[in-house]
PDB file of C-alpha atoms in Angstrom:
ATOM      1  CA  UNK A 182      27.944   2.137 -12.508  1.00  0.00           C
ATOM      2  CA  UNK A 183      24.195   1.960 -12.410  1.00  0.00           C
ATOM      3  CA  UNK A 184      23.093   4.376  -9.669  1.00  0.00           C
ATOM      4  CA  UNK A 185      20.463   1.956  -8.449  1.00  0.00           C
ATOM      5  CA  UNK A 186      23.191  -0.487  -7.408  1.00  0.00           C
ATOM      6  CA  UNK A 187      25.112   2.075  -5.321  1.00  0.00           C
ATOM      7  CA  UNK A 188      25.408   1.224  -1.657  1.00  0.00           C
ATOM      8  CA  UNK A 189      23.829   4.489  -0.368  1.00  0.00           C
ATOM      9  CA  UNK A 190      20.903   4.048  -2.771  1.00  0.00           C
ATOM     10  CA  UNK A 191      20.278   0.496  -1.575  1.00  0.00           C
ATOM     11  CA  UNK A 192      20.843   1.496   2.083  1.00  0.00           C
ATOM     12  CA  UNK A 193      18.114   4.121   1.740  1.00  0.00           C
ATOM     13  CA  UNK A 194      15.769   1.473   0.306  1.00  0.00           C
ATOM     14  CA  UNK A 195      16.608  -0.870   3.197  1.00  0.00           C
ATOM     15  CA  UNK A 196      16.105   1.747   5.926  1.00  0.00           C
ATOM     16  CA  UNK A 197      12.866   2.993   4.355  1.00  0.00           C
ATOM     17  CA  UNK A 198      11.582  -0.572   3.990  1.00  0.00           C
ATOM     18  CA  UNK A 199      12.365  -1.461   7.617  1.00  0.00           C
ATOM     19  CA  UNK A 200      10.676   1.682   8.970  1.00  0.00           C
ATOM     20  CA  UNK A 201       7.652   1.069   6.749  1.00  0.00           C
ATOM     21  CA  UNK A 202       7.314  -2.479   8.088  1.00  0.00           C
ATOM     22  CA  UNK A 203       7.662  -1.313  11.697  1.00  0.00           C
ATOM     23  CA  UNK A 204       5.053   1.389  11.053  1.00  0.00           C
ATOM     24  CA  UNK A 205       2.575  -1.134   9.675  1.00  0.00           C
ATOM     25  CA  UNK A 206       2.985  -3.312  12.769  1.00  0.00           C
ATOM     26  CA  UNK A 207       2.893  -0.507  15.350  1.00  0.00           C
ATOM     27  CA  UNK A 208      -0.126   1.126  13.693  1.00  0.00           C
ATOM     28  CA  UNK A 209      -1.969  -2.198  13.805  1.00  0.00           C
ATOM     29  CA  UNK A 210      -2.598  -2.115  10.070  1.00  0.00           C
ATOM     30  CA  UNK A 211      -0.822  -5.444   9.629  1.00  0.00           C
ATOM     31  CA  UNK A 212      -4.007  -6.952  11.109  1.00  0.00           C
ATOM     32  CA  UNK A 213      -6.608  -7.268   8.301  1.00  0.00           C
ATOM     33  CA  UNK A 214      -9.479  -7.445  10.814  1.00  0.00           C
ATOM     34  CA  UNK A 215      -8.508  -4.040  12.238  1.00  0.00           C
ATOM     35  CA  UNK A 216      -8.579  -2.556   8.731  1.00  0.00           C
ATOM     36  CA  UNK A 217     -12.018  -4.097   8.136  1.00  0.00           C
ATOM     37  CA  UNK A 218     -13.240  -2.650  11.443  1.00  0.00           C
ATOM     38  CA  UNK A 219     -12.393   0.780  10.028  1.00  0.00           C
ATOM     39  CA  UNK A 220     -14.118   0.082   6.715  1.00  0.00           C
ATOM     40  CA  UNK A 221     -17.243  -1.204   8.501  1.00  0.00           C
ATOM     41  CA  UNK A 222     -19.205   2.026   8.802  1.00  0.00           C
ATOM     42  CA  UNK A 223     -22.327   0.060   9.773  1.00  0.00           C
ATOM     43  CA  UNK A 224     -20.699  -0.318  13.210  1.00  0.00           C
ATOM     44  CA  UNK A 225     -20.722   3.455  13.829  1.00  0.00           C
ATOM     45  CA  UNK A 226     -24.190   3.609  15.478  1.00  0.00           C
ATOM     46  CA  UNK A 227     -23.385   0.745  17.858  1.00  0.00           C
ATOM     47  CA  UNK A 228     -20.016   2.243  18.848  1.00  0.00           C
ATOM     48  CA  UNK A 229     -18.072  -0.704  17.408  1.00  0.00           C
ATOM     49  CA  UNK A 230     -16.319   1.316  14.718  1.00  0.00           C
ATOM     50  CA  UNK A 231     -12.495   1.541  14.834  1.00  0.00           C
ATOM     51  CA  UNK A 232     -11.287   4.881  13.393  1.00  0.00           C
ATOM     52  CA  UNK A 233      -7.565   4.019  13.877  1.00  0.00           C
ATOM     53  CA  UNK A 234      -6.817   3.828  10.126  1.00  0.00           C
ATOM     54  CA  UNK A 235      -7.759   7.503   9.732  1.00  0.00           C
ATOM     55  CA  UNK A 236      -5.095   8.420  12.311  1.00  0.00           C
ATOM     56  CA  UNK A 237      -2.513   6.329  10.439  1.00  0.00           C
ATOM     57  CA  UNK A 238      -3.286   8.079   7.161  1.00  0.00           C
ATOM     58  CA  UNK A 239      -3.326  11.514   8.768  1.00  0.00           C
ATOM     59  CA  UNK A 240       0.111  11.401  10.393  1.00  0.00           C
ATOM     60  CA  UNK A 241       1.664   9.569   7.424  1.00  0.00           C
ATOM     61  CA  UNK A 242       0.411  12.211   4.985  1.00  0.00           C
ATOM     62  CA  UNK A 243       1.549  15.082   7.230  1.00  0.00           C
ATOM     63  CA  UNK A 244       5.120  13.733   7.506  1.00  0.00           C
ATOM     64  CA  UNK A 245       5.317  13.020   3.766  1.00  0.00           C
ATOM     65  CA  UNK A 246       3.812  16.430   2.959  1.00  0.00           C
ATOM     66  CA  UNK A 247       6.687  18.106   4.817  1.00  0.00           C
ATOM     67  CA  UNK A 248       9.195  15.894   2.947  1.00  0.00           C
ATOM     68  CA  UNK A 249       7.685  16.875  -0.404  1.00  0.00           C
ATOM     69  CA  UNK A 250       8.078  20.558   0.520  1.00  0.00           C
ATOM     70  CA  UNK A 251      11.709  19.992   1.553  1.00  0.00           C
ATOM     71  CA  UNK A 252      12.283  18.146  -1.727  1.00  0.00           C
ATOM     72  CA  UNK A 253      10.887  21.040  -3.753  1.00  0.00           C
ATOM     73  CA  UNK A 254      13.344  23.388  -2.075  1.00  0.00           C
ATOM     74  CA  UNK A 255      16.325  21.044  -2.581  1.00  0.00           C
ATOM     75  CA  UNK A 256      15.425  20.353  -6.201  1.00  0.00           C
ATOM     76  CA  UNK A 257      16.774  16.792  -6.325  1.00  0.00           C
ATOM     77  CA  UNK A 258      17.035  13.730  -4.064  1.00  0.00           C
ATOM     78  CA  UNK A 259      20.365  12.908  -2.408  1.00  0.00           C
ATOM     79  CA  UNK A 260      21.227   9.801  -4.446  1.00  0.00           C
ATOM     80  CA  UNK A 261      19.635  10.454  -7.810  1.00  0.00           C
ATOM     81  CA  UNK A 262      19.561  13.324 -10.274  1.00  0.00           C
ATOM     82  CA  UNK A 263      15.808  13.926 -10.170  1.00  0.00           C
ATOM     83  CA  UNK A 264      12.608  12.985  -8.348  1.00  0.00           C
ATOM     84  CA  UNK A 265      10.694  10.178 -10.068  1.00  0.00           C
ATOM     85  CA  UNK A 266       7.467  12.126  -9.957  1.00  0.00           C
ATOM     86  CA  UNK A 267       4.551  10.756 -11.993  1.00  0.00           C
ATOM     87  CA  UNK A 268       4.050  13.172 -14.887  1.00  0.00           C
ATOM     88  CA  UNK A 269       0.879  11.594 -16.214  1.00  0.00           C
ATOM     89  CA  UNK A 270      -1.884  13.709 -14.670  1.00  0.00           C
ATOM     90  CA  UNK A 271      -5.103  12.850 -16.500  1.00  0.00           C
ATOM     91  CA  UNK A 272      -8.083  11.403 -14.671  1.00  0.00           C
ATOM     92  CA  UNK A 273      -8.697   8.467 -17.015  1.00  0.00           C
ATOM     93  CA  UNK A 274     -10.811   5.329 -16.993  1.00  0.00           C
ATOM     94  CA  UNK A 275      -7.993   2.967 -15.889  1.00  0.00           C
ATOM     95  CA  UNK A 276      -7.406   5.148 -12.812  1.00  0.00           C
ATOM     96  CA  UNK A 277     -11.038   5.139 -11.694  1.00  0.00           C
ATOM     97  CA  UNK A 278     -11.773   1.542 -12.710  1.00  0.00           C
ATOM     98  CA  UNK A 279      -8.523   0.352 -11.133  1.00  0.00           C
ATOM     99  CA  UNK A 280      -9.230   2.173  -7.869  1.00  0.00           C
ATOM    100  CA  UNK A 281     -12.762   0.712  -7.807  1.00  0.00           C
ATOM    101  CA  UNK A 282     -11.550  -2.866  -8.413  1.00  0.00           C
ATOM    102  CA  UNK A 283      -8.883  -2.397  -5.750  1.00  0.00           C
ATOM    103  CA  UNK A 284     -11.594  -1.102  -3.401  1.00  0.00           C
ATOM    104  CA  UNK A 285     -13.546  -4.339  -3.856  1.00  0.00           C
ATOM    105  CA  UNK A 286     -10.444  -6.483  -3.313  1.00  0.00           C
ATOM    106  CA  UNK A 287      -9.449  -4.474  -0.238  1.00  0.00           C
ATOM    107  CA  UNK A 288     -12.944  -4.590   1.264  1.00  0.00           C
ATOM    108  CA  UNK A 289     -13.149  -8.366   0.738  1.00  0.00           C
ATOM    109  CA  UNK A 290     -10.103  -9.168   2.872  1.00  0.00           C
ATOM    110  CA  UNK A 291      -8.894  -6.020   4.645  1.00  0.00           C
ATOM    111  CA  UNK A 292      -5.532  -6.544   2.929  1.00  0.00           C
ATOM    112  CA  UNK A 293      -3.816  -3.958   0.742  1.00  0.00           C
ATOM    113  CA  UNK A 294      -0.376  -4.486  -0.805  1.00  0.00           C
ATOM    114  CA  UNK A 295       1.730  -3.017   2.059  1.00  0.00           C
ATOM    115  CA  UNK A 296       0.253  -5.158   4.822  1.00  0.00           C
ATOM    116  CA  UNK A 297       0.241  -8.144   2.425  1.00  0.00           C
ATOM    117  CA  UNK A 298       4.049  -8.004   2.340  1.00  0.00           C
ATOM    118  CA  UNK A 299       4.268  -7.104   6.037  1.00  0.00           C
ATOM    119  CA  UNK A 300       2.171 -10.187   6.913  1.00  0.00           C
ATOM    120  CA  UNK A 301       4.974 -12.426   5.600  1.00  0.00           C
ATOM    121  CA  UNK A 302       6.534 -11.839   9.048  1.00  0.00           C
ATOM    122  CA  UNK A 303       3.656 -13.823  10.594  1.00  0.00           C
ATOM    123  CA  UNK A 304       2.980 -16.115   7.608  1.00  0.00           C
ATOM    124  CA  UNK A 305      -0.749 -16.631   8.269  1.00  0.00           C
ATOM    125  CA  UNK A 306      -2.592 -19.458   6.557  1.00  0.00           C
ATOM    126  CA  UNK A 307      -3.701 -18.573   2.979  1.00  0.00           C
ATOM    127  CA  UNK A 308      -1.250 -15.631   2.704  1.00  0.00           C
ATOM    128  CA  UNK A 309       0.739 -17.440   0.016  1.00  0.00           C
ATOM    129  CA  UNK A 310      -2.292 -17.831  -2.252  1.00  0.00           C
ATOM    130  CA  UNK A 311      -3.157 -14.170  -1.672  1.00  0.00           C
ATOM    131  CA  UNK A 312       0.369 -13.090  -2.704  1.00  0.00           C
ATOM    132  CA  UNK A 313       0.296 -15.331  -5.786  1.00  0.00           C
ATOM    133  CA  UNK A 314      -3.100 -13.901  -6.769  1.00  0.00           C
ATOM    134  CA  UNK A 315      -1.777 -10.369  -6.188  1.00  0.00           C
ATOM    135  CA  UNK A 316       1.168 -11.149  -8.480  1.00  0.00           C
ATOM    136  CA  UNK A 317      -1.030 -12.679 -11.192  1.00  0.00           C
ATOM    137  CA  UNK A 318      -3.520  -9.805 -11.011  1.00  0.00           C
ATOM    138  CA  UNK A 319      -0.754  -7.249 -11.278  1.00  0.00           C
ATOM    139  CA  UNK A 320       0.801  -9.065 -14.243  1.00  0.00           C
ATOM    140  CA  UNK A 321      -2.600  -9.203 -15.952  1.00  0.00           C
ATOM    141  CA  UNK A 322      -2.957  -5.467 -15.466  1.00  0.00           C
ATOM    142  CA  UNK A 323       0.468  -4.798 -16.965  1.00  0.00           C
ATOM    143  CA  UNK A 324      -0.497  -6.721 -20.103  1.00  0.00           C
ATOM    144  CA  UNK A 325      -3.763  -4.817 -20.575  1.00  0.00           C
ATOM    145  CA  UNK A 326      -2.539  -1.340 -19.705  1.00  0.00           C
ATOM    146  CA  UNK A 327       0.821  -0.417 -21.226  1.00  0.00           C
ATOM    147  CA  UNK A 328       3.320   1.158 -18.872  1.00  0.00           C
ATOM    148  CA  UNK A 329       5.330   4.274 -19.669  1.00  0.00           C
ATOM    149  CA  UNK A 330       4.231   7.864 -19.857  1.00  0.00           C
ATOM    150  CA  UNK A 331       4.093   8.212 -23.664  1.00  0.00           C
ATOM    151  CA  UNK A 332       1.884   5.157 -24.071  1.00  0.00           C
ATOM    152  CA  UNK A 333      -0.421   6.332 -21.309  1.00  0.00           C
ATOM    153  CA  UNK A 334      -0.720   9.771 -22.851  1.00  0.00           C
ATOM    154  CA  UNK A 335      -1.425   8.254 -26.263  1.00  0.00           C
ATOM    155  CA  UNK A 336      -4.115   6.017 -24.754  1.00  0.00           C
ATOM    156  CA  UNK A 337      -5.759   8.938 -22.979  1.00  0.00           C
ATOM    157  CA  UNK A 338      -6.120  10.993 -26.181  1.00  0.00           C
TER     158      UNK A 338
ATOM    159  CA  UNK B  45     -14.782   1.710  20.542  1.00  0.00           C
ATOM    160  CA  UNK B  46     -12.654  -0.575  22.723  1.00  0.00           C
ATOM    161  CA  UNK B  47     -10.496  -1.530  19.740  1.00  0.00           C
ATOM    162  CA  UNK B  48      -9.679   2.099  18.886  1.00  0.00           C
ATOM    163  CA  UNK B  49      -5.919   2.692  19.289  1.00  0.00           C
ATOM    164  CA  UNK B  50      -5.255   6.326  18.348  1.00  0.00           C
ATOM    165  CA  UNK B  51      -1.740   6.654  19.809  1.00  0.00           C
ATOM    166  CA  UNK B  52      -0.092   3.578  18.216  1.00  0.00           C
ATOM    167  CA  UNK B  53      -2.006   4.397  15.021  1.00  0.00           C
ATOM    168  CA  UNK B  54      -0.613   7.943  14.946  1.00  0.00           C
ATOM    169  CA  UNK B  55       2.938   6.780  15.772  1.00  0.00           C
ATOM    170  CA  UNK B  56       2.806   3.962  13.208  1.00  0.00           C
ATOM    171  CA  UNK B  57       1.413   6.366  10.625  1.00  0.00           C
ATOM    172  CA  UNK B  58       4.226   8.836  11.314  1.00  0.00           C
ATOM    173  CA  UNK B  59       6.743   6.002  10.774  1.00  0.00           C
ATOM    174  CA  UNK B  60       5.110   5.117   7.452  1.00  0.00           C
ATOM    175  CA  UNK B  61       5.318   8.804   6.510  1.00  0.00           C
ATOM    176  CA  UNK B  62       8.971   8.887   7.610  1.00  0.00           C
ATOM    177  CA  UNK B  63       9.718   5.842   5.450  1.00  0.00           C
ATOM    178  CA  UNK B  64       8.091   7.514   2.445  1.00  0.00           C
ATOM    179  CA  UNK B  65      10.024  10.719   3.227  1.00  0.00           C
ATOM    180  CA  UNK B  66      13.381   8.884   3.362  1.00  0.00           C
ATOM    181  CA  UNK B  67      12.764   7.061   0.077  1.00  0.00           C
ATOM    182  CA  UNK B  68      11.636  10.323  -1.573  1.00  0.00           C
ATOM    183  CA  UNK B  69      14.406  12.619  -0.317  1.00  0.00           C
ATOM    184  CA  UNK B  70      17.087   9.915  -0.597  1.00  0.00           C
ATOM    185  CA  UNK B  71      16.308   8.190  -3.884  1.00  0.00           C
ATOM    186  CA  UNK B  72      13.504  10.286  -5.353  1.00  0.00           C
ATOM    187  CA  UNK B  73      11.216   7.260  -5.315  1.00  0.00           C
ATOM    188  CA  UNK B  74       7.598   6.970  -4.249  1.00  0.00           C
ATOM    189  CA  UNK B  75       6.973   4.434  -1.475  1.00  0.00           C
ATOM    190  CA  UNK B  76       4.029   2.810  -3.212  1.00  0.00           C
ATOM    191  CA  UNK B  77       3.990  -0.852  -2.315  1.00  0.00           C
ATOM    192  CA  UNK B  78       1.829  -2.037  -5.212  1.00  0.00           C
ATOM    193  CA  UNK B  79       4.238  -0.333  -7.620  1.00  0.00           C
ATOM    194  CA  UNK B  80       7.346  -1.650  -5.882  1.00  0.00           C
ATOM    195  CA  UNK B  81       5.824  -5.151  -5.805  1.00  0.00           C
ATOM    196  CA  UNK B  82       4.287  -5.014  -9.295  1.00  0.00           C
ATOM    197  CA  UNK B  83       7.495  -3.888 -10.951  1.00  0.00           C
ATOM    198  CA  UNK B  84       9.382  -6.918  -9.724  1.00  0.00           C
ATOM    199  CA  UNK B  85       7.873  -8.391 -12.889  1.00  0.00           C
ATOM    200  CA  UNK B  86       9.278  -8.022 -16.388  1.00  0.00           C
ATOM    201  CA  UNK B  87       9.860  -5.521 -17.891  1.00  0.00           C
ATOM    202  CA  UNK B  88      11.433  -4.452 -14.617  1.00  0.00           C
ATOM    203  CA  UNK B  89      14.455  -2.190 -14.836  1.00  0.00           C
ATOM    204  CA  UNK B  90      15.477  -1.592 -11.259  1.00  0.00           C
ATOM    205  CA  UNK B  91      14.574  -4.754  -9.420  1.00  0.00           C
ATOM    206  CA  UNK B  92      17.341  -4.755  -6.802  1.00  0.00           C
ATOM    207  CA  UNK B  93      16.288  -1.772  -4.676  1.00  0.00           C
ATOM    208  CA  UNK B  94      12.661  -2.945  -4.834  1.00  0.00           C
ATOM    209  CA  UNK B  95      13.627  -6.383  -3.516  1.00  0.00           C
ATOM    210  CA  UNK B  96      15.779  -4.804  -0.791  1.00  0.00           C
ATOM    211  CA  UNK B  97      12.896  -2.522   0.254  1.00  0.00           C
ATOM    212  CA  UNK B  98      10.395  -5.404   0.444  1.00  0.00           C
ATOM    213  CA  UNK B  99      12.740  -7.784   2.296  1.00  0.00           C
ATOM    214  CA  UNK B 100      13.505  -5.085   4.878  1.00  0.00           C
ATOM    215  CA  UNK B 101       9.799  -4.271   5.127  1.00  0.00           C
ATOM    216  CA  UNK B 102       9.189  -7.836   6.309  1.00  0.00           C
ATOM    217  CA  UNK B 103      12.242  -7.565   8.596  1.00  0.00           C
ATOM    218  CA  UNK B 104      11.009  -4.285  10.092  1.00  0.00           C
ATOM    219  CA  UNK B 105       7.643  -5.857  10.855  1.00  0.00           C
ATOM    220  CA  UNK B 106       9.351  -8.854  12.422  1.00  0.00           C
ATOM    221  CA  UNK B 107      11.648  -6.766  14.626  1.00  0.00           C
ATOM    222  CA  UNK B 108       8.813  -4.459  15.745  1.00  0.00           C
ATOM    223  CA  UNK B 109       6.711  -7.511  16.613  1.00  0.00           C
ATOM    224  CA  UNK B 110       9.646  -8.921  18.601  1.00  0.00           C
ATOM    225  CA  UNK B 111      10.221  -5.657  20.509  1.00  0.00           C
ATOM    226  CA  UNK B 112       6.519  -4.935  21.164  1.00  0.00           C
ATOM    227  CA  UNK B 113       4.923  -8.392  21.155  1.00  0.00           C
ATOM    228  CA  UNK B 114       1.649  -7.398  22.797  1.00  0.00           C
ATOM    229  CA  UNK B 115       1.000  -4.164  20.876  1.00  0.00           C
ATOM    230  CA  UNK B 116      -0.833  -5.720  17.934  1.00  0.00           C
ATOM    231  CA  UNK B 117      -2.449  -9.005  17.022  1.00  0.00           C
ATOM    232  CA  UNK B 118      -0.039 -11.348  15.225  1.00  0.00           C
ATOM    233  CA  UNK B 119      -2.447 -12.745  12.627  1.00  0.00           C
ATOM    234  CA  UNK B 120      -2.318 -16.546  12.323  1.00  0.00           C
ATOM    235  CA  UNK B 121      -5.095 -16.627   9.729  1.00  0.00           C
ATOM    236  CA  UNK B 122      -6.698 -14.224   7.294  1.00  0.00           C
ATOM    237  CA  UNK B 123     -10.293 -13.099   7.797  1.00  0.00           C
ATOM    238  CA  UNK B 124     -12.717 -15.863   6.808  1.00  0.00           C
ATOM    239  CA  UNK B 125     -15.052 -15.456   3.847  1.00  0.00           C
ATOM    240  CA  UNK B 126     -18.654 -14.568   4.738  1.00  0.00           C
ATOM    241  CA  UNK B 127     -20.885 -17.566   5.447  1.00  0.00           C
ATOM    242  CA  UNK B 128     -23.029 -17.048   2.316  1.00  0.00           C
ATOM    243  CA  UNK B 129     -19.940 -17.570   0.131  1.00  0.00           C
ATOM    244  CA  UNK B 130     -20.053 -21.348  -0.257  1.00  0.00           C
ATOM    245  CA  UNK B 131     -16.830 -21.710  -2.300  1.00  0.00           C
ATOM    246  CA  UNK B 132     -14.739 -21.152   0.842  1.00  0.00           C
ATOM    247  CA  UNK B 133     -12.128 -18.766   2.209  1.00  0.00           C
ATOM    248  CA  UNK B 134      -9.203 -19.665  -0.134  1.00  0.00           C
ATOM    249  CA  UNK B 135     -11.298 -18.840  -3.218  1.00  0.00           C
ATOM    250  CA  UNK B 136     -12.453 -15.603  -1.569  1.00  0.00           C
ATOM    251  CA  UNK B 137      -8.831 -14.697  -0.808  1.00  0.00           C
ATOM    252  CA  UNK B 138      -7.754 -15.458  -4.392  1.00  0.00           C
ATOM    253  CA  UNK B 139     -10.469 -13.175  -5.804  1.00  0.00           C
ATOM    254  CA  UNK B 140      -9.437 -10.433  -3.350  1.00  0.00           C
ATOM    255  CA  UNK B 141      -5.779 -10.757  -4.373  1.00  0.00           C
ATOM    256  CA  UNK B 142      -6.528 -10.800  -8.109  1.00  0.00           C
ATOM    257  CA  UNK B 143      -8.725  -7.690  -7.875  1.00  0.00           C
ATOM    258  CA  UNK B 144      -6.170  -5.854  -5.725  1.00  0.00           C
ATOM    259  CA  UNK B 145      -3.257  -6.754  -8.022  1.00  0.00           C
ATOM    260  CA  UNK B 146      -5.123  -5.898 -11.204  1.00  0.00           C
ATOM    261  CA  UNK B 147      -6.785  -2.773  -9.816  1.00  0.00           C
ATOM    262  CA  UNK B 148      -3.633  -1.272  -8.313  1.00  0.00           C
ATOM    263  CA  UNK B 149      -1.720  -1.989 -11.528  1.00  0.00           C
ATOM    264  CA  UNK B 150      -4.131  -0.273 -13.929  1.00  0.00           C
ATOM    265  CA  UNK B 151      -4.925   2.428 -11.338  1.00  0.00           C
ATOM    266  CA  UNK B 152      -1.211   3.025 -10.669  1.00  0.00           C
ATOM    267  CA  UNK B 153      -1.279   2.771  -6.912  1.00  0.00           C
ATOM    268  CA  UNK B 154      -2.704   1.621  -3.618  1.00  0.00           C
ATOM    269  CA  UNK B 155      -3.112   2.926  -0.078  1.00  0.00           C
ATOM    270  CA  UNK B 156       0.561   3.892   0.165  1.00  0.00           C
ATOM    271  CA  UNK B 157       1.318   5.237  -3.325  1.00  0.00           C
ATOM    272  CA  UNK B 158      -1.923   7.146  -3.878  1.00  0.00           C
ATOM    273  CA  UNK B 159      -2.957   7.342  -0.224  1.00  0.00           C
ATOM    274  CA  UNK B 160       0.178   8.521   1.567  1.00  0.00           C
ATOM    275  CA  UNK B 161       2.504   9.814  -1.178  1.00  0.00           C
ATOM    276  CA  UNK B 162      -0.087  11.022  -3.696  1.00  0.00           C
ATOM    277  CA  UNK B 163      -2.144  13.012  -1.199  1.00  0.00           C
ATOM    278  CA  UNK B 164       1.056  14.533   0.233  1.00  0.00           C
ATOM    279  CA  UNK B 165       2.106  15.556  -3.283  1.00  0.00           C
ATOM    280  CA  UNK B 166      -1.395  17.045  -3.774  1.00  0.00           C
ATOM    281  CA  UNK B 167      -1.876  14.880  -6.885  1.00  0.00           C
ATOM    282  CA  UNK B 168      -5.364  15.207  -8.363  1.00  0.00           C
ATOM    283  CA  UNK B 169      -5.210  11.624  -9.657  1.00  0.00           C
ATOM    284  CA  UNK B 170      -4.442  10.379  -6.166  1.00  0.00           C
ATOM    285  CA  UNK B 171      -7.283  12.343  -4.548  1.00  0.00           C
ATOM    286  CA  UNK B 172      -9.683  10.722  -7.058  1.00  0.00           C
ATOM    287  CA  UNK B 173      -8.191   7.237  -6.552  1.00  0.00           C
ATOM    288  CA  UNK B 174      -8.264   7.475  -2.737  1.00  0.00           C
ATOM    289  CA  UNK B 175     -11.864   8.698  -2.754  1.00  0.00           C
ATOM    290  CA  UNK B 176     -12.911   5.864  -5.058  1.00  0.00           C
ATOM    291  CA  UNK B 177     -11.124   2.998  -3.309  1.00  0.00           C
ATOM    292  CA  UNK B 178     -12.157   4.038   0.203  1.00  0.00           C
ATOM    293  CA  UNK B 179     -15.822   4.439  -0.762  1.00  0.00           C
ATOM    294  CA  UNK B 180     -15.879   1.173  -2.747  1.00  0.00           C
ATOM    295  CA  UNK B 181     -14.115  -0.705   0.080  1.00  0.00           C
ATOM    296  CA  UNK B 182     -16.637   0.604   2.637  1.00  0.00           C
ATOM    297  CA  UNK B 183     -19.517  -0.442   0.351  1.00  0.00           C
ATOM    298  CA  UNK B 184     -17.897  -3.856  -0.182  1.00  0.00           C
ATOM    299  CA  UNK B 185     -17.570  -4.478   3.560  1.00  0.00           C
ATOM    300  CA  UNK B 186     -21.194  -3.424   4.059  1.00  0.00           C
ATOM    301  CA  UNK B 187     -22.602  -5.570   1.233  1.00  0.00           C
ATOM    302  CA  UNK B 188     -20.541  -8.700   1.925  1.00  0.00           C
ATOM    303  CA  UNK B 189     -21.030  -8.547   5.685  1.00  0.00           C
ATOM    304  CA  UNK B 190     -17.510  -9.913   6.187  1.00  0.00           C
ATOM    305  CA  UNK B 191     -16.983  -8.327   9.613  1.00  0.00           C
TER     306      UNK B 191
END
């Protein structure tokens, strides 16, 4: 049977998803305005800057960093034969251009993909058109940039 | 800095890290939401776990909001487009979504995949991506005057 349809595999996905969603709410990052208040560095002199997002990133990275170290020692995840670690490691134009375009999109609305899904819980006005646009943009990207390691490596040469 | 909430931010961040840790040590998968969302599209091989993750992500938000109703704003609207943008907020939101979808697809990740997981894995690509998207987002907020 396909491993990805095993109950433990799907249970892990469910538990991880639920904790992720709770984390986005508790951290306040589900609120796009709070994210924008972090990105608004012009508010630093007046004292109106909200550095909360930096604290979210810091603790999240620390916990995951420990998990990565544990994973290296174990050698494989519990419910699969190997870690799906990205092997493509070149700094290429799609990476930088993609990050820059995402930066513009993120700065325009304060929404990144995690909170976009999390916001479904509150279903704010205009979220549906954002999600559709996110879907269309992602599909457009998949047409232009081929997926798969070999294709990426060939493109980078 | 009356809106600064370091304790919930640190706890929420630790939960996001814990989620990424569980998905990594359990299934060997990176908790990158743009990737999980983007690969719901064809040619998608393993759609089921991605759908389960995303549905439970919404559920986790909902339950946390039910348990701690006053902790965070429950957004009823998205942030309005700046006044100089005459085409209106829906158009602004569509452009934001298109750029985020396209950019995270060709750049292979967003705040969670590159930001949380990539930095924790000490990936050079992720350090570059995070530096670029944070700086560009800060510039965008400054130039558009959206806040």
